[in-house]
């Protein structure tokens, strides 16, 4: 089977084709709108919708041309149905459904967070169910007992800000620009991570939940104390913040592994592309098998949607209503 995947949940337009025969992504295209939103300090939904509208069809054409397959050879179209921004989701969904209708092939709406999780199964070596999953993105921070395909028990989540959101907000405080994660990571390399003793939120609690809003506020108050901030002070704050996030993720994930008895850990979402956090998790959990997607497949992409869609396509009956779900907790998703 050849499945075209379309990702438009936020500010990346991603398109890819997954081929079940070769078990690989045969072609993919990714366009990031980040520079368009940078001057506003975050994603502007209406601008995002317009840009997806402009870029999506040319990217689909490029992806199909590069694959060497014809449109008629596709077996189905997968698209992100949620969670995400309403307008951008509608553009992906309506394009996928229009293609499905004209090609007389099925379409399938994919859960974005499940796609972040499943893309790890394409790596070599790949994890096998059941495994613990830490999903850290711009909108989510989840610890999940992934029991089998489509059966996910959420055992911990953020009570306020997601990790990526905290990175973005701290970058805003430090005036580093958007998206904040990569900027904080780059600046941290020049800073002293022990310079500021920021809180490790909820690490003394006996559960697997997170809270990052207090950490962000602690950064804000330190920043406010400084009259004229120097570049090296900024780097120290960034590095100390990143260290606090890494410590917190490590502590909670270790506890969750001990509690569930699971031996494999899968990590995904945009923040998983942070090399420092990856290293801290690997060294801190050296007795476990840890799986990450490649750096490019941590942030939003079409490959994860095509791959996730390939698991469900056969079960789908075509329905041309635009059934997107901008708010779609993974806890309400159960295919098992
Ligand atoms: O998964 P993703 O691309 O989109 C969502 O599903 O939200 O994640 C985007 C988030 C943003 O908040 C971005 O700042 C963060 O991931 N991010 C990073 C890094 N690269 C992206 N955070 C920390 N370090 C990075 N290198
Ligand atoms: Zn994402």
Short mmCIF file of C-alpha atoms and ligand atoms in Angstrom, two decimals:
data_model
loop_
_atom_site.label_atom_id
_atom_site.label_comp_id
_atom_site.label_asym_id
_atom_site.label_seq_id
_atom_site.Cartn_x
_atom_site.Cartn_y
_atom_site.Cartn_z
CA UNK A 1 0.00 0.00 0.00
CA UNK A 2 1.08 3.55 -0.73
CA UNK A 3 -0.30 6.20 1.59
CA UNK A 4 0.01 9.93 1.11
CA UNK A 5 0.24 11.79 4.43
CA UNK A 6 -0.69 15.44 4.97
CA UNK A 7 0.27 17.39 8.11
CA UNK A 8 -1.15 20.90 8.60
CA UNK A 9 -1.98 21.10 12.31
CA UNK A 10 0.16 24.13 13.12
CA UNK A 11 2.89 25.98 11.21
CA UNK A 12 4.49 23.17 9.21
CA UNK A 13 3.12 21.95 5.91
CA UNK A 14 4.33 18.36 5.65
CA UNK A 15 3.62 15.83 2.91
CA UNK A 16 5.03 12.32 2.50
CA UNK A 17 4.35 8.96 0.92
CA UNK A 18 4.75 5.78 2.96
CA UNK A 19 5.05 2.47 1.13
CA UNK A 20 4.09 -0.61 3.20
CA UNK A 21 5.93 -2.93 0.81
CA UNK A 22 9.35 -1.39 1.42
CA UNK A 23 8.24 -0.25 4.93
CA UNK A 24 9.71 3.14 4.19
CA UNK A 25 8.98 6.74 3.39
CA UNK A 26 9.62 7.00 -0.34
CA UNK A 27 9.38 10.76 -0.68
CA UNK A 28 8.62 13.72 1.54
CA UNK A 29 8.42 17.50 1.57
CA UNK A 30 8.36 19.88 4.49
CA UNK A 31 7.81 23.59 4.55
CA UNK A 32 8.06 25.59 7.77
CA UNK A 33 6.18 28.85 8.18
CA UNK A 34 8.18 29.73 11.32
CA UNK A 35 9.84 32.81 9.80
CA UNK A 36 6.40 34.20 8.84
CA UNK A 37 5.20 34.02 12.44
CA UNK A 38 8.47 35.08 14.07
CA UNK A 39 7.69 38.79 14.15
CA UNK A 40 4.45 38.10 16.05
CA UNK A 41 6.26 35.93 18.63
CA UNK A 42 4.00 32.93 17.97
CA UNK A 43 1.76 31.26 15.42
CA UNK A 44 -1.00 33.47 13.99
CA UNK A 45 -3.75 30.97 13.01
CA UNK A 46 -5.17 32.95 10.09
CA UNK A 47 -1.72 33.48 8.55
CA UNK A 48 -1.00 29.80 9.05
CA UNK A 49 -4.20 28.81 7.23
CA UNK A 50 -3.41 31.04 4.26
CA UNK A 51 0.11 29.74 3.95
CA UNK A 52 -0.98 26.08 4.12
CA UNK A 53 -3.49 26.86 1.39
CA UNK A 54 -0.74 28.29 -0.81
CA UNK A 55 1.87 25.61 -0.19
CA UNK A 56 0.00 22.36 0.25
CA UNK A 57 -0.90 21.47 -3.34
CA UNK A 58 2.54 22.34 -4.79
CA UNK A 59 4.13 20.21 -2.06
CA UNK A 60 1.79 17.31 -2.80
CA UNK A 61 2.75 17.54 -6.49
CA UNK A 62 6.46 17.58 -5.62
CA UNK A 63 6.09 14.60 -3.28
CA UNK A 64 4.23 12.56 -5.89
CA UNK A 65 6.69 13.46 -8.66
CA UNK A 66 9.66 12.54 -6.49
CA UNK A 67 8.16 9.19 -5.52
CA UNK A 68 7.90 8.08 -9.14
CA UNK A 69 4.35 6.82 -8.47
CA UNK A 70 1.28 8.16 -10.19
CA UNK A 71 -1.65 9.62 -8.26
CA UNK A 72 -3.72 6.56 -9.22
CA UNK A 73 -1.18 4.27 -7.57
CA UNK A 74 -1.91 5.77 -4.16
CA UNK A 75 -4.04 3.51 -1.94
CA UNK A 76 -5.24 6.24 0.38
CA UNK A 77 -4.75 9.69 1.85
CA UNK A 78 -4.01 10.30 5.55
CA UNK A 79 -4.33 13.71 7.14
CA UNK A 80 -4.04 15.18 10.63
CA UNK A 81 -7.57 15.39 12.03
CA UNK A 82 -6.45 16.91 15.37
CA UNK A 83 -5.43 18.18 17.77
CA UNK A 84 -4.31 21.46 16.23
CA UNK A 85 -5.45 24.80 14.86
CA UNK A 86 -8.94 24.71 13.34
CA UNK A 87 -8.24 26.55 10.07
CA UNK A 88 -4.99 24.72 9.25
CA UNK A 89 -6.62 21.36 10.10
CA UNK A 90 -9.55 22.13 7.79
CA UNK A 91 -7.19 22.81 4.90
CA UNK A 92 -5.42 19.47 5.29
CA UNK A 93 -8.68 17.59 5.81
CA UNK A 94 -10.53 19.15 2.88
CA UNK A 95 -7.57 18.63 0.54
CA UNK A 96 -7.25 14.99 1.60
CA UNK A 97 -10.99 14.36 1.20
CA UNK A 98 -11.10 16.07 -2.20
CA UNK A 99 -8.20 13.90 -3.39
CA UNK A 100 -9.86 10.79 -1.97
CA UNK A 101 -13.13 11.62 -3.73
CA UNK A 102 -11.51 12.32 -7.08
CA UNK A 103 -9.25 9.25 -6.94
CA UNK A 104 -11.96 7.02 -5.48
CA UNK A 105 -9.63 6.02 -2.65
CA UNK A 106 -10.17 6.12 1.13
CA UNK A 107 -8.98 8.91 3.40
CA UNK A 108 -8.15 8.62 7.08
CA UNK A 109 -7.97 11.25 9.82
CA UNK A 110 -4.93 10.70 12.06
CA UNK A 111 -4.40 11.74 15.70
CA UNK A 112 -1.36 14.02 15.63
CA UNK A 113 0.05 12.83 18.97
CA UNK A 114 -0.37 9.17 18.07
CA UNK A 115 1.58 9.93 14.89
CA UNK A 116 4.43 11.45 16.96
CA UNK A 117 4.47 8.21 18.96
CA UNK A 118 4.17 5.71 16.11
CA UNK A 119 6.90 7.20 13.90
CA UNK A 120 9.39 5.56 16.28
CA UNK A 121 8.28 2.17 14.95
CA UNK A 122 9.91 3.06 11.63
CA UNK A 123 13.33 3.45 13.24
CA UNK A 124 15.90 0.69 13.26
CA UNK A 125 15.99 -0.79 15.89
CA UNK A 126 12.31 -0.20 16.63
CA UNK A 127 10.49 -0.52 19.96
CA UNK A 128 7.80 -3.14 20.45
CA UNK A 129 4.58 -2.76 22.44
CA UNK A 130 4.12 -2.30 25.35
CA UNK A 131 6.39 0.68 25.98
CA UNK A 132 6.44 3.92 27.90
CA UNK A 133 6.16 7.05 25.74
CA UNK A 134 7.20 10.58 26.63
CA UNK A 135 5.61 13.02 24.19
CA UNK A 136 6.99 16.52 24.51
CA UNK A 137 5.74 19.09 22.02
CA UNK A 138 4.45 22.64 21.74
CA UNK A 139 1.00 21.69 23.02
CA UNK A 140 1.57 18.54 25.06
CA UNK A 141 3.62 16.88 27.73
CA UNK A 142 2.42 13.32 28.17
CA UNK A 143 3.63 10.11 29.77
CA UNK A 144 1.80 7.23 28.16
CA UNK A 145 1.71 3.50 28.71
CA UNK A 146 1.42 2.46 25.06
CA UNK A 147 -0.04 -1.03 25.43
CA UNK A 148 -0.68 -1.86 21.79
CA UNK A 149 -1.60 -0.04 18.60
CA UNK A 150 -4.34 2.44 19.48
CA UNK A 151 -4.45 1.53 23.18
CA UNK A 152 -2.81 4.30 25.17
CA UNK A 153 -3.10 4.85 28.90
CA UNK A 154 -2.10 8.38 29.89
CA UNK A 155 -0.32 8.09 33.23
CA UNK A 156 0.96 11.66 33.47
CA UNK A 157 0.49 15.02 31.80
CA UNK A 158 1.14 18.70 32.27
CA UNK A 159 -1.27 20.57 34.49
CA UNK A 160 -0.53 23.86 32.73
CA UNK A 161 2.09 24.71 30.08
CA UNK A 162 3.49 22.11 27.71
CA UNK A 163 7.28 21.77 27.60
CA UNK A 164 7.65 23.32 24.14
CA UNK A 165 5.36 26.13 25.24
CA UNK A 166 7.66 26.80 28.22
CA UNK A 167 10.66 26.90 25.85
CA UNK A 168 8.80 29.35 23.61
CA UNK A 169 7.73 31.58 26.52
CA UNK A 170 11.21 31.67 28.07
CA UNK A 171 12.65 32.54 24.65
CA UNK A 172 10.16 35.40 24.49
CA UNK A 173 11.24 36.65 27.94
CA UNK A 174 14.87 36.56 26.78
CA UNK A 175 13.91 38.18 23.47
CA UNK A 176 15.35 35.33 21.42
CA UNK A 177 12.61 35.06 18.83
CA UNK A 178 10.28 32.28 17.67
CA UNK A 179 10.32 29.27 17.71
CA UNK A 180 11.98 29.37 21.09
CA UNK A 181 13.14 25.77 21.54
CA UNK A 182 16.00 25.72 19.02
CA UNK A 183 17.08 29.25 20.06
CA UNK A 184 17.28 28.30 23.76
CA UNK A 185 19.15 25.11 22.90
CA UNK A 186 21.72 26.99 20.79
CA UNK A 187 22.25 29.71 23.39
CA UNK A 188 22.48 27.17 26.22
CA UNK A 189 25.61 25.71 24.63
CA UNK A 190 27.41 28.92 25.61
CA UNK A 191 25.94 29.16 29.11
CA UNK A 192 26.52 27.73 32.57
CA UNK A 193 23.63 25.43 33.48
CA UNK A 194 24.44 25.74 37.19
CA UNK A 195 24.33 29.53 37.25
CA UNK A 196 20.67 29.69 38.36
CA UNK A 197 18.89 27.22 40.59
CA UNK A 198 15.47 27.09 38.94
CA UNK A 199 12.72 24.84 40.37
CA UNK A 200 12.23 21.24 39.21
CA UNK A 201 8.41 21.37 39.37
CA UNK A 202 6.51 18.50 40.99
CA UNK A 203 9.51 16.18 41.14
CA UNK A 204 8.80 15.50 44.83
CA UNK A 205 5.17 14.54 44.10
CA UNK A 206 4.20 10.91 43.97
CA UNK A 207 2.62 11.08 40.51
CA UNK A 208 3.73 11.46 36.90
CA UNK A 209 2.21 14.86 36.19
CA UNK A 210 4.17 17.93 35.14
CA UNK A 211 3.80 21.68 35.60
CA UNK A 212 6.02 24.11 33.72
CA UNK A 213 4.29 27.42 34.24
CA UNK A 214 5.98 28.06 37.63
CA UNK A 215 9.38 27.34 36.10
CA UNK A 216 8.71 29.91 33.38
CA UNK A 217 7.65 32.44 36.05
CA UNK A 218 10.83 31.74 38.05
CA UNK A 219 12.85 32.55 34.92
CA UNK A 220 10.86 35.74 34.46
CA UNK A 221 11.59 36.95 38.03
CA UNK A 222 15.33 36.23 37.69
CA UNK A 223 15.35 38.10 34.39
CA UNK A 224 13.52 41.07 35.96
CA UNK A 225 16.17 41.33 38.68
CA UNK A 226 18.88 42.08 36.14
CA UNK A 227 19.21 45.70 35.09
CA UNK A 228 21.05 45.44 31.78
CA UNK A 229 21.26 41.81 30.76
CA UNK A 230 24.45 40.71 29.02
CA UNK A 231 24.65 37.98 26.38
CA UNK A 232 26.45 35.69 28.82
CA UNK A 233 23.76 36.19 31.47
CA UNK A 234 21.12 35.33 28.89
CA UNK A 235 23.05 32.18 28.01
CA UNK A 236 23.30 31.23 31.69
CA UNK A 237 19.55 31.67 32.18
CA UNK A 238 18.80 29.64 29.04
CA UNK A 239 21.16 26.83 30.08
CA UNK A 240 19.84 26.75 33.66
CA UNK A 241 16.25 26.63 32.39
CA UNK A 242 17.06 23.82 29.97
CA UNK A 243 18.81 21.95 32.80
CA UNK A 244 15.71 22.28 35.02
CA UNK A 245 13.50 20.92 32.20
CA UNK A 246 15.89 18.02 31.55
CA UNK A 247 16.05 17.13 35.27
CA UNK A 248 12.27 17.25 35.59
CA UNK A 249 11.63 15.09 32.51
CA UNK A 250 14.27 12.60 33.62
CA UNK A 251 12.93 12.35 37.17
CA UNK A 252 9.31 11.82 36.13
CA UNK A 253 10.17 9.40 33.34
CA UNK A 254 12.41 7.33 35.61
CA UNK A 255 9.60 7.09 38.18
CA UNK A 256 7.11 6.07 35.49
CA UNK A 257 9.45 3.36 34.19
CA UNK A 258 9.96 2.00 37.71
CA UNK A 259 6.25 2.08 38.48
CA UNK A 260 5.06 0.43 35.27
CA UNK A 261 7.95 -2.02 35.00
CA UNK A 262 8.25 -1.13 31.31
CA UNK A 263 11.77 -1.45 29.92
CA UNK A 264 11.43 0.43 26.65
CA UNK A 265 11.04 4.19 26.41
CA UNK A 266 9.90 5.99 23.28
CA UNK A 267 10.30 9.74 23.01
CA UNK A 268 8.70 12.06 20.49
CA UNK A 269 7.46 15.58 19.74
CA UNK A 270 9.33 18.77 18.85
CA UNK A 271 11.22 19.06 22.15
CA UNK A 272 12.67 15.58 21.59
CA UNK A 273 14.86 17.19 18.92
CA UNK A 274 16.77 18.93 21.74
CA UNK A 275 20.16 17.17 21.79
CA UNK A 276 20.89 18.10 25.40
CA UNK A 277 17.58 16.65 26.63
CA UNK A 278 18.12 13.52 24.51
CA UNK A 279 21.59 13.03 26.01
CA UNK A 280 20.38 13.57 29.57
CA UNK A 281 17.60 10.99 29.13
CA UNK A 282 19.96 8.47 27.55
CA UNK A 283 22.65 8.79 30.22
CA UNK A 284 20.15 9.03 33.07
CA UNK A 285 18.27 5.90 31.97
CA UNK A 286 21.21 3.87 30.74
CA UNK A 287 19.66 0.57 31.85
CA UNK A 288 16.61 1.06 29.58
CA UNK A 289 16.15 0.82 25.83
CA UNK A 290 15.46 4.31 24.56
CA UNK A 291 14.08 5.15 21.13
CA UNK A 292 13.97 8.54 19.46
CA UNK A 293 12.98 9.49 15.94
CA UNK A 294 15.68 11.23 13.91
CA UNK A 295 15.89 14.96 14.75
CA UNK A 296 13.87 15.92 11.61
CA UNK A 297 11.07 13.51 12.54
CA UNK A 298 10.67 14.90 16.07
CA UNK A 299 9.09 18.12 14.90
CA UNK A 300 5.92 18.06 12.80
CA UNK A 301 6.23 16.30 9.45
CA UNK A 302 4.16 14.49 6.83
CA UNK A 303 6.03 11.19 7.24
CA UNK A 304 4.51 10.52 10.66
CA UNK A 305 1.01 11.12 9.31
CA UNK A 306 1.49 8.84 6.29
CA UNK A 307 2.95 6.13 8.53
CA UNK A 308 0.23 6.40 11.22
CA UNK A 309 -2.43 6.39 8.50
CA UNK A 310 -1.04 3.15 7.08
CA UNK A 311 -2.08 1.33 10.27
CA UNK A 312 -5.72 2.33 10.02
CA UNK A 313 -6.49 2.84 6.36
CA UNK A 314 -7.97 -0.57 5.79
CA UNK A 315 -10.53 -0.10 8.55
CA UNK A 316 -11.99 3.06 7.12
CA UNK A 317 -15.27 3.67 5.40
CA UNK A 318 -15.28 6.91 3.43
CA UNK A 319 -17.10 9.81 5.03
CA UNK A 320 -16.89 13.21 3.42
CA UNK A 321 -17.81 15.30 6.45
CA UNK A 322 -14.89 17.43 7.64
CA UNK A 323 -14.58 15.75 10.99
CA UNK A 324 -11.55 17.55 12.38
CA UNK A 325 -11.04 17.79 16.18
CA UNK A 326 -8.98 20.86 17.17
CA UNK A 327 -9.20 19.64 20.79
CA UNK A 328 -8.69 15.90 20.91
CA UNK A 329 -7.16 14.49 24.10
CA UNK A 330 -5.29 11.25 23.45
CA UNK A 331 -7.22 9.86 26.42
CA UNK A 332 -10.38 10.02 24.26
CA UNK A 333 -8.66 8.12 21.49
CA UNK A 334 -8.94 4.38 21.71
CA UNK A 335 -8.79 2.10 18.74
CA UNK A 336 -8.11 -1.09 20.59
O1 LIG B 1 5.90 18.65 17.73
P1 LIG B 1 6.04 20.08 17.33
O2 LIG B 1 6.79 20.37 16.05
O3 LIG B 1 4.62 20.74 17.21
C1 LIG B 1 3.59 20.43 18.08
O4 LIG B 1 2.97 19.36 17.91
O5 LIG B 1 3.43 21.22 19.04
O6 LIG B 1 6.72 20.84 18.55
C2 LIG B 1 6.98 22.21 18.49
C3 LIG B 1 7.59 22.62 19.80
C4 LIG B 1 7.80 24.14 19.91
O7 LIG B 1 7.32 24.57 21.15
C5 LIG B 1 9.32 24.29 19.80
O8 LIG B 1 9.83 25.40 20.50
C6 LIG B 1 9.79 22.99 20.42
O9 LIG B 1 8.89 22.02 19.96
N1 LIG B 1 11.15 22.66 19.98
C7 LIG B 1 12.19 22.56 20.82
C8 LIG B 1 13.32 22.31 19.99
N2 LIG B 1 12.91 22.25 18.69
C9 LIG B 1 11.56 22.47 18.71
N3 LIG B 1 12.29 22.67 22.15
C10 LIG B 1 13.51 22.55 22.70
N4 LIG B 1 14.64 22.33 21.97
C11 LIG B 1 14.59 22.20 20.63
N5 LIG B 1 15.71 21.98 19.92
ZN1 LIG B 2 3.56 17.95 16.79
#
